[in-house]
Amino acid sequence: MSTQETSAETEDAQPETEPAGSSHQDRRLQEKRERQAERDQQAEADAEAEATENTVQIKVFRYDPEVEGKQEPRFDDFHVPFEKGMTVLDALIYARDHFDSSLTFRHSCRQAVCGSDAFFINGSQRLGCKTQLVELDDPVRIEPLPHQDVVKDLVVDMQHFYEQMEAVEPYFQEEDLPDAENLEEQRQDPENREKIKMSSRCIWCGACMSSCNIAAGDNEYLGPAAINKAYKFAMDDREGEDLKQHRLNILEQEHGVWRCQTQFSCTNVCPKDIPLTEHIQELKREAVKNNLKFW
């Protein structure tokens, strides 16, 4: 056999090879794709972790007597994206707008003035628009005001509260009206104004009434909000002694100021920091002085 034939057979036996550099480039591309996939997966995991970290869980009381299947009270959980400065009311509005449009609660001004969004938040009466989520433990438990009939979800019947407020005649009255031709401005001394200034801050939210154990057990008790409103007018020097006597007669009744047991619960929950208990005690002192007789 010739050397030429042997060389030909050897060449025929060699395996076919890929173009130079082709296999190495494919491996590099494959590794690059794998690294990118890992980065994408890590980014997704980080985004999920960040989303979880930046959400707050709220547990909201639910009740609807008009819908079958919702007549039994329960709590629904909502996970709301958290933002700096977010309030409980903000979280409720987000839950209603994004998760459940049937979620019902009162709100209006969102500036702690209207008093419509008082709730029982984490075991205390608070205004939803004034309560920062960052100050509360997670999950945030939101319930309707205690000791009041629930209409739906977080909405309570305020009719009895309004009736108690009206019972103390919460409006300015004047004994001696000036002649039509000699109308004068009814001026108030700065000292007298300073005395009743805090009582005038009441926004009729009902938080104090809801926190009062006496009001819970005595449906006829005027309650701290109504007595505070009476204080505002009874201590106003512009009404005169006869009208002050009239107001004290209303407050001295069996279910008036004497039912207060000085628990300070109303003062503690008042969103406007009104010293309700102090006002009630001052009216007690006025009632005592009013009944003193020297003869």
Short mmCIF file of C-alpha atoms in Angstrom, two decimals:
data_model
loop_
_atom_site.label_atom_id
_atom_site.label_comp_id
_atom_site.label_asym_id
_atom_site.label_seq_id
_atom_site.Cartn_x
_atom_site.Cartn_y
_atom_site.Cartn_z
CA MET A 1 0.00 0.00 0.00
CA SER A 2 1.36 3.36 -0.94
CA THR A 3 1.92 6.23 1.39
CA GLN A 4 -0.47 8.35 -0.65
CA GLU A 5 -3.38 5.94 -0.07
CA THR A 6 -2.71 5.81 3.68
CA SER A 7 -2.85 9.59 3.92
CA ALA A 8 -6.16 9.68 2.06
CA GLU A 9 -7.70 7.15 4.41
CA THR A 10 -6.49 9.12 7.42
CA GLU A 11 -8.03 12.31 6.09
CA ASP A 12 -11.32 10.52 5.44
CA ALA A 13 -11.41 9.24 9.05
CA GLN A 14 -11.07 12.71 10.63
CA PRO A 15 -14.39 14.09 11.99
CA GLU A 16 -15.95 17.16 10.49
CA THR A 17 -15.19 20.34 12.47
CA GLU A 18 -17.36 23.47 12.91
CA PRO A 19 -16.15 26.79 11.62
CA ALA A 20 -13.47 28.28 13.82
CA GLY A 21 -14.88 30.38 16.71
CA SER A 22 -18.51 29.38 16.13
CA SER A 23 -18.92 27.09 19.19
CA HIS A 24 -17.20 29.53 21.58
CA GLN A 25 -19.43 32.41 20.49
CA ASP A 26 -22.60 30.36 21.01
CA ARG A 27 -21.51 29.46 24.53
CA ARG A 28 -20.84 33.08 25.35
CA LEU A 29 -24.25 34.11 24.06
CA GLN A 30 -25.92 31.35 26.04
CA GLU A 31 -24.13 32.38 29.23
CA LYS A 32 -25.08 35.98 28.61
CA ARG A 33 -28.73 35.03 28.22
CA GLU A 34 -28.62 33.00 31.42
CA ARG A 35 -27.06 35.87 33.37
CA GLN A 36 -29.72 38.26 32.04
CA ALA A 37 -32.46 35.82 33.03
CA GLU A 38 -31.01 35.62 36.54
CA ARG A 39 -30.89 39.41 36.77
CA ASP A 40 -34.48 39.69 35.58
CA GLN A 41 -35.59 37.10 38.11
CA GLN A 42 -33.76 38.88 40.93
CA ALA A 43 -35.23 42.23 39.89
CA GLU A 44 -38.71 40.73 39.92
CA ALA A 45 -38.11 39.25 43.37
CA ASP A 46 -36.81 42.59 44.64
CA ALA A 47 -39.85 44.38 43.20
CA GLU A 48 -42.19 41.92 44.92
CA ALA A 49 -40.32 42.32 48.20
CA GLU A 50 -40.45 46.10 47.90
CA ALA A 51 -44.16 45.99 47.08
CA THR A 52 -44.82 43.80 50.10
CA GLU A 53 -42.72 46.06 52.31
CA ASN A 54 -44.53 49.21 51.08
CA THR A 55 -48.07 47.97 51.67
CA VAL A 56 -50.20 48.18 54.77
CA GLN A 57 -52.84 45.65 55.75
CA ILE A 58 -56.18 47.02 56.92
CA LYS A 59 -58.90 44.86 58.46
CA VAL A 60 -62.24 46.55 57.82
CA PHE A 61 -65.52 45.75 59.54
CA ARG A 62 -68.20 44.75 57.02
CA TYR A 63 -71.96 44.50 57.49
CA ASP A 64 -74.88 45.02 55.12
CA PRO A 65 -78.36 44.15 56.44
CA GLU A 66 -79.93 44.55 53.00
CA VAL A 67 -77.79 42.01 51.16
CA GLU A 68 -78.21 38.30 51.75
CA GLY A 69 -74.91 36.71 52.64
CA LYS A 70 -73.54 39.95 54.13
CA GLN A 71 -75.88 40.22 57.09
CA GLU A 72 -73.40 38.48 59.36
CA PRO A 73 -70.69 40.90 60.54
CA ARG A 74 -67.18 40.07 59.39
CA PHE A 75 -63.77 41.61 58.64
CA ASP A 76 -62.30 41.95 55.16
CA ASP A 77 -58.56 42.32 54.61
CA PHE A 78 -57.10 44.79 52.11
CA HIS A 79 -53.44 45.34 51.26
CA VAL A 80 -53.04 48.98 50.35
CA PRO A 81 -49.88 50.54 48.83
CA PHE A 82 -48.31 52.74 51.47
CA GLU A 83 -47.14 56.28 50.81
CA LYS A 84 -45.61 58.80 53.18
CA GLY A 85 -48.27 60.90 54.87
CA MET A 86 -51.04 58.39 54.15
CA THR A 87 -54.00 58.43 56.54
CA VAL A 88 -56.52 55.77 57.48
CA LEU A 89 -59.10 57.57 55.35
CA ASP A 90 -56.70 57.49 52.37
CA ALA A 91 -56.36 53.72 52.81
CA LEU A 92 -60.12 53.25 52.98
CA ILE A 93 -60.66 55.32 49.84
CA TYR A 94 -58.00 53.30 47.99
CA ALA A 95 -59.57 50.01 49.10
CA ARG A 96 -63.00 51.19 47.96
CA ASP A 97 -61.78 52.53 44.61
CA HIS A 98 -59.49 49.60 43.70
CA PHE A 99 -60.78 46.51 45.50
CA ASP A 100 -64.42 46.75 46.58
CA SER A 101 -66.71 49.57 45.46
CA SER A 102 -69.37 48.46 47.96
CA LEU A 103 -67.20 49.45 50.94
CA THR A 104 -69.20 52.16 52.74
CA PHE A 105 -68.02 54.91 55.09
CA ARG A 106 -68.60 58.62 55.65
CA HIS A 107 -66.09 61.32 54.75
CA SER A 108 -66.15 64.87 53.49
CA CYS A 109 -63.60 67.61 54.07
CA ARG A 110 -60.55 65.39 54.82
CA GLN A 111 -59.19 68.21 57.02
CA ALA A 112 -60.48 67.21 60.49
CA VAL A 113 -63.23 69.84 60.35
CA CYS A 114 -66.44 68.10 59.27
CA GLY A 115 -66.28 65.29 61.85
CA SER A 116 -67.91 62.77 59.52
CA ASP A 117 -65.15 60.12 59.47
CA ALA A 118 -64.86 59.11 63.13
CA PHE A 119 -64.03 55.38 63.37
CA PHE A 120 -62.87 52.88 65.98
CA ILE A 121 -59.25 52.42 64.86
CA ASN A 122 -57.04 49.89 66.63
CA GLY A 123 -59.21 50.08 69.72
CA SER A 124 -59.64 53.84 69.98
CA GLN A 125 -62.01 56.47 68.62
CA ARG A 126 -60.17 58.54 66.01
CA LEU A 127 -60.76 60.63 62.90
CA GLY A 128 -59.75 58.69 59.80
CA CYS A 129 -58.47 61.78 58.01
CA LYS A 130 -56.29 62.80 60.96
CA THR A 131 -54.81 59.40 61.83
CA GLN A 132 -51.49 58.60 60.14
CA LEU A 133 -50.95 54.97 59.17
CA VAL A 134 -47.29 55.16 60.12
CA GLU A 135 -48.34 55.68 63.76
CA LEU A 136 -50.38 52.46 63.89
CA ASP A 137 -49.47 48.82 64.34
CA ASP A 138 -50.02 46.58 61.33
CA PRO A 139 -52.62 45.27 60.60
CA VAL A 140 -54.82 48.32 61.12
CA ARG A 141 -58.23 47.32 62.46
CA ILE A 142 -61.02 49.72 61.45
CA GLU A 143 -64.50 49.41 62.99
CA PRO A 144 -67.60 51.61 63.33
CA LEU A 145 -68.00 53.70 66.48
CA PRO A 146 -69.04 51.50 69.44
CA HIS A 147 -72.35 51.95 71.28
CA GLN A 148 -74.15 53.11 68.16
CA ASP A 149 -76.32 51.18 65.72
CA VAL A 150 -74.49 50.20 62.54
CA VAL A 151 -76.28 51.11 59.31
CA LYS A 152 -73.76 49.57 56.91
CA ASP A 153 -70.05 48.75 57.17
CA LEU A 154 -68.47 51.74 58.97
CA VAL A 155 -71.56 53.96 58.90
CA VAL A 156 -73.44 54.36 62.20
CA ASP A 157 -76.79 55.95 62.97
CA MET A 158 -76.07 59.43 64.41
CA GLN A 159 -79.70 60.44 64.98
CA HIS A 160 -79.66 59.92 68.76
CA PHE A 161 -76.41 61.88 69.03
CA TYR A 162 -77.96 64.81 67.16
CA GLU A 163 -81.06 64.69 69.34
CA GLN A 164 -78.93 64.94 72.48
CA MET A 165 -77.07 67.90 71.00
CA GLU A 166 -80.33 69.66 70.16
CA ALA A 167 -81.67 69.03 73.67
CA VAL A 168 -79.30 71.64 75.13
CA GLU A 169 -80.46 74.31 72.66
CA PRO A 170 -77.07 74.84 71.00
CA TYR A 171 -77.68 78.29 69.60
CA PHE A 172 -77.16 81.81 70.87
CA GLN A 173 -80.17 83.42 72.50
CA GLU A 174 -80.60 87.00 73.57
CA GLU A 175 -82.88 88.20 76.34
CA ASP A 176 -83.24 91.85 75.42
CA LEU A 177 -83.34 92.45 71.69
CA PRO A 178 -82.41 96.03 70.75
CA ASP A 179 -84.79 98.19 68.78
CA ALA A 180 -84.65 97.78 65.03
CA GLU A 181 -83.42 101.36 64.76
CA ASN A 182 -80.68 100.86 67.34
CA LEU A 183 -79.15 97.54 66.34
CA GLU A 184 -75.72 97.12 67.87
CA GLU A 185 -73.00 94.56 67.52
CA GLN A 186 -73.06 92.04 70.34
CA ARG A 187 -69.53 92.40 71.63
CA GLN A 188 -67.80 89.78 73.74
CA ASP A 189 -65.01 90.48 76.20
CA PRO A 190 -61.66 88.93 75.16
CA GLU A 191 -61.44 87.20 78.55
CA ASN A 192 -64.86 85.65 78.14
CA ARG A 193 -64.04 84.57 74.59
CA GLU A 194 -60.84 82.94 75.82
CA LYS A 195 -62.81 81.06 78.45
CA ILE A 196 -65.17 79.38 75.96
CA LYS A 197 -62.75 79.20 73.03
CA MET A 198 -61.92 75.50 73.34
CA SER A 199 -65.56 74.45 73.71
CA SER A 200 -66.37 76.07 70.37
CA ARG A 201 -64.03 73.68 68.54
CA CYS A 202 -66.47 70.76 68.70
CA ILE A 203 -67.09 69.24 65.24
CA TRP A 204 -69.94 66.89 66.27
CA CYS A 205 -67.96 63.76 65.35
CA GLY A 206 -69.44 61.65 68.17
CA ALA A 207 -66.10 60.16 69.25
CA CYS A 208 -66.51 61.32 72.86
CA MET A 209 -70.05 59.96 73.12
CA SER A 210 -68.89 56.60 71.75
CA SER A 211 -66.07 56.36 74.31
CA CYS A 212 -68.29 57.20 77.30
CA ASN A 213 -69.28 54.17 79.40
CA ILE A 214 -72.09 56.14 81.05
CA ALA A 215 -73.63 57.01 77.69
CA ALA A 216 -73.36 53.35 76.69
CA GLY A 217 -75.50 52.31 79.65
CA ASP A 218 -77.81 55.33 79.89
CA ASN A 219 -79.51 56.22 76.64
CA GLU A 220 -80.94 59.41 78.17
CA TYR A 221 -77.61 60.80 79.34
CA LEU A 222 -76.89 64.03 77.47
CA GLY A 223 -73.30 63.01 76.91
CA PRO A 224 -70.02 64.94 76.85
CA ALA A 225 -70.52 66.57 73.44
CA ALA A 226 -73.93 68.02 74.29
CA ILE A 227 -72.80 69.18 77.74
CA ASN A 228 -69.74 70.82 76.20
CA LYS A 229 -71.99 72.61 73.73
CA ALA A 230 -74.17 73.80 76.62
CA TYR A 231 -71.03 75.00 78.39
CA LYS A 232 -70.18 77.20 75.41
CA PHE A 233 -73.45 79.13 75.75
CA ALA A 234 -73.90 78.97 79.51
CA MET A 235 -70.51 80.62 79.98
CA ASP A 236 -71.13 83.24 77.31
CA ASP A 237 -71.73 86.55 79.12
CA ARG A 238 -73.80 87.93 76.26
CA GLU A 239 -76.80 85.75 77.04
CA GLY A 240 -77.45 87.07 80.54
CA GLU A 241 -78.19 85.45 83.90
CA ASP A 242 -81.74 84.35 83.15
CA LEU A 243 -80.70 82.31 80.11
CA LYS A 244 -77.74 80.90 82.02
CA GLN A 245 -80.19 79.77 84.68
CA HIS A 246 -82.32 78.17 81.98
CA ARG A 247 -79.35 76.22 80.62
CA LEU A 248 -78.28 75.11 84.10
CA ASN A 249 -81.79 73.81 84.68
CA ILE A 250 -81.38 71.61 81.59
CA LEU A 251 -77.98 70.36 82.73
CA GLU A 252 -79.00 69.71 86.36
CA GLN A 253 -81.51 67.05 85.39
CA GLU A 254 -81.03 63.43 86.42
CA HIS A 255 -79.38 62.52 83.10
CA GLY A 256 -77.27 65.66 82.90
CA VAL A 257 -73.91 66.62 84.36
CA TRP A 258 -74.32 64.52 87.52
CA ARG A 259 -74.19 61.28 85.54
CA CYS A 260 -70.57 61.98 84.57
CA GLN A 261 -68.14 59.84 86.60
CA THR A 262 -65.01 61.75 85.57
CA GLN A 263 -63.38 58.91 83.63
CA PHE A 264 -61.68 61.30 81.16
CA SER A 265 -62.34 58.88 78.27
CA CYS A 266 -64.10 61.64 76.31
CA THR A 267 -61.19 64.03 76.80
CA ASN A 268 -58.68 61.39 75.75
CA VAL A 269 -60.31 60.68 72.39
CA CYS A 270 -61.41 64.20 71.40
CA PRO A 271 -59.71 64.97 68.05
CA LYS A 272 -59.83 68.71 68.78
CA ASP A 273 -58.26 68.42 72.25
CA ILE A 274 -61.26 69.94 74.04
CA PRO A 275 -61.03 69.52 77.85
CA LEU A 276 -64.50 67.97 77.99
CA THR A 277 -64.23 66.53 81.49
CA GLU A 278 -63.00 69.85 82.86
CA HIS A 279 -65.97 71.64 81.32
CA ILE A 280 -68.40 69.15 82.81
CA GLN A 281 -66.87 69.58 86.26
CA GLU A 282 -67.09 73.36 86.00
CA LEU A 283 -70.77 73.09 85.14
CA LYS A 284 -71.24 70.90 88.21
CA ARG A 285 -69.72 73.65 90.33
CA GLU A 286 -71.99 76.21 88.71
CA ALA A 287 -75.01 74.00 89.42
CA VAL A 288 -74.01 73.70 93.08
CA LYS A 289 -73.57 77.46 93.44
CA ASN A 290 -76.88 77.97 91.68
CA ASN A 291 -78.67 75.92 94.33
CA LEU A 292 -76.99 77.44 97.36
CA LYS A 293 -79.33 79.47 99.49
CA PHE A 294 -78.28 81.84 102.26
CA TRP A 295 -80.96 82.82 104.72
#
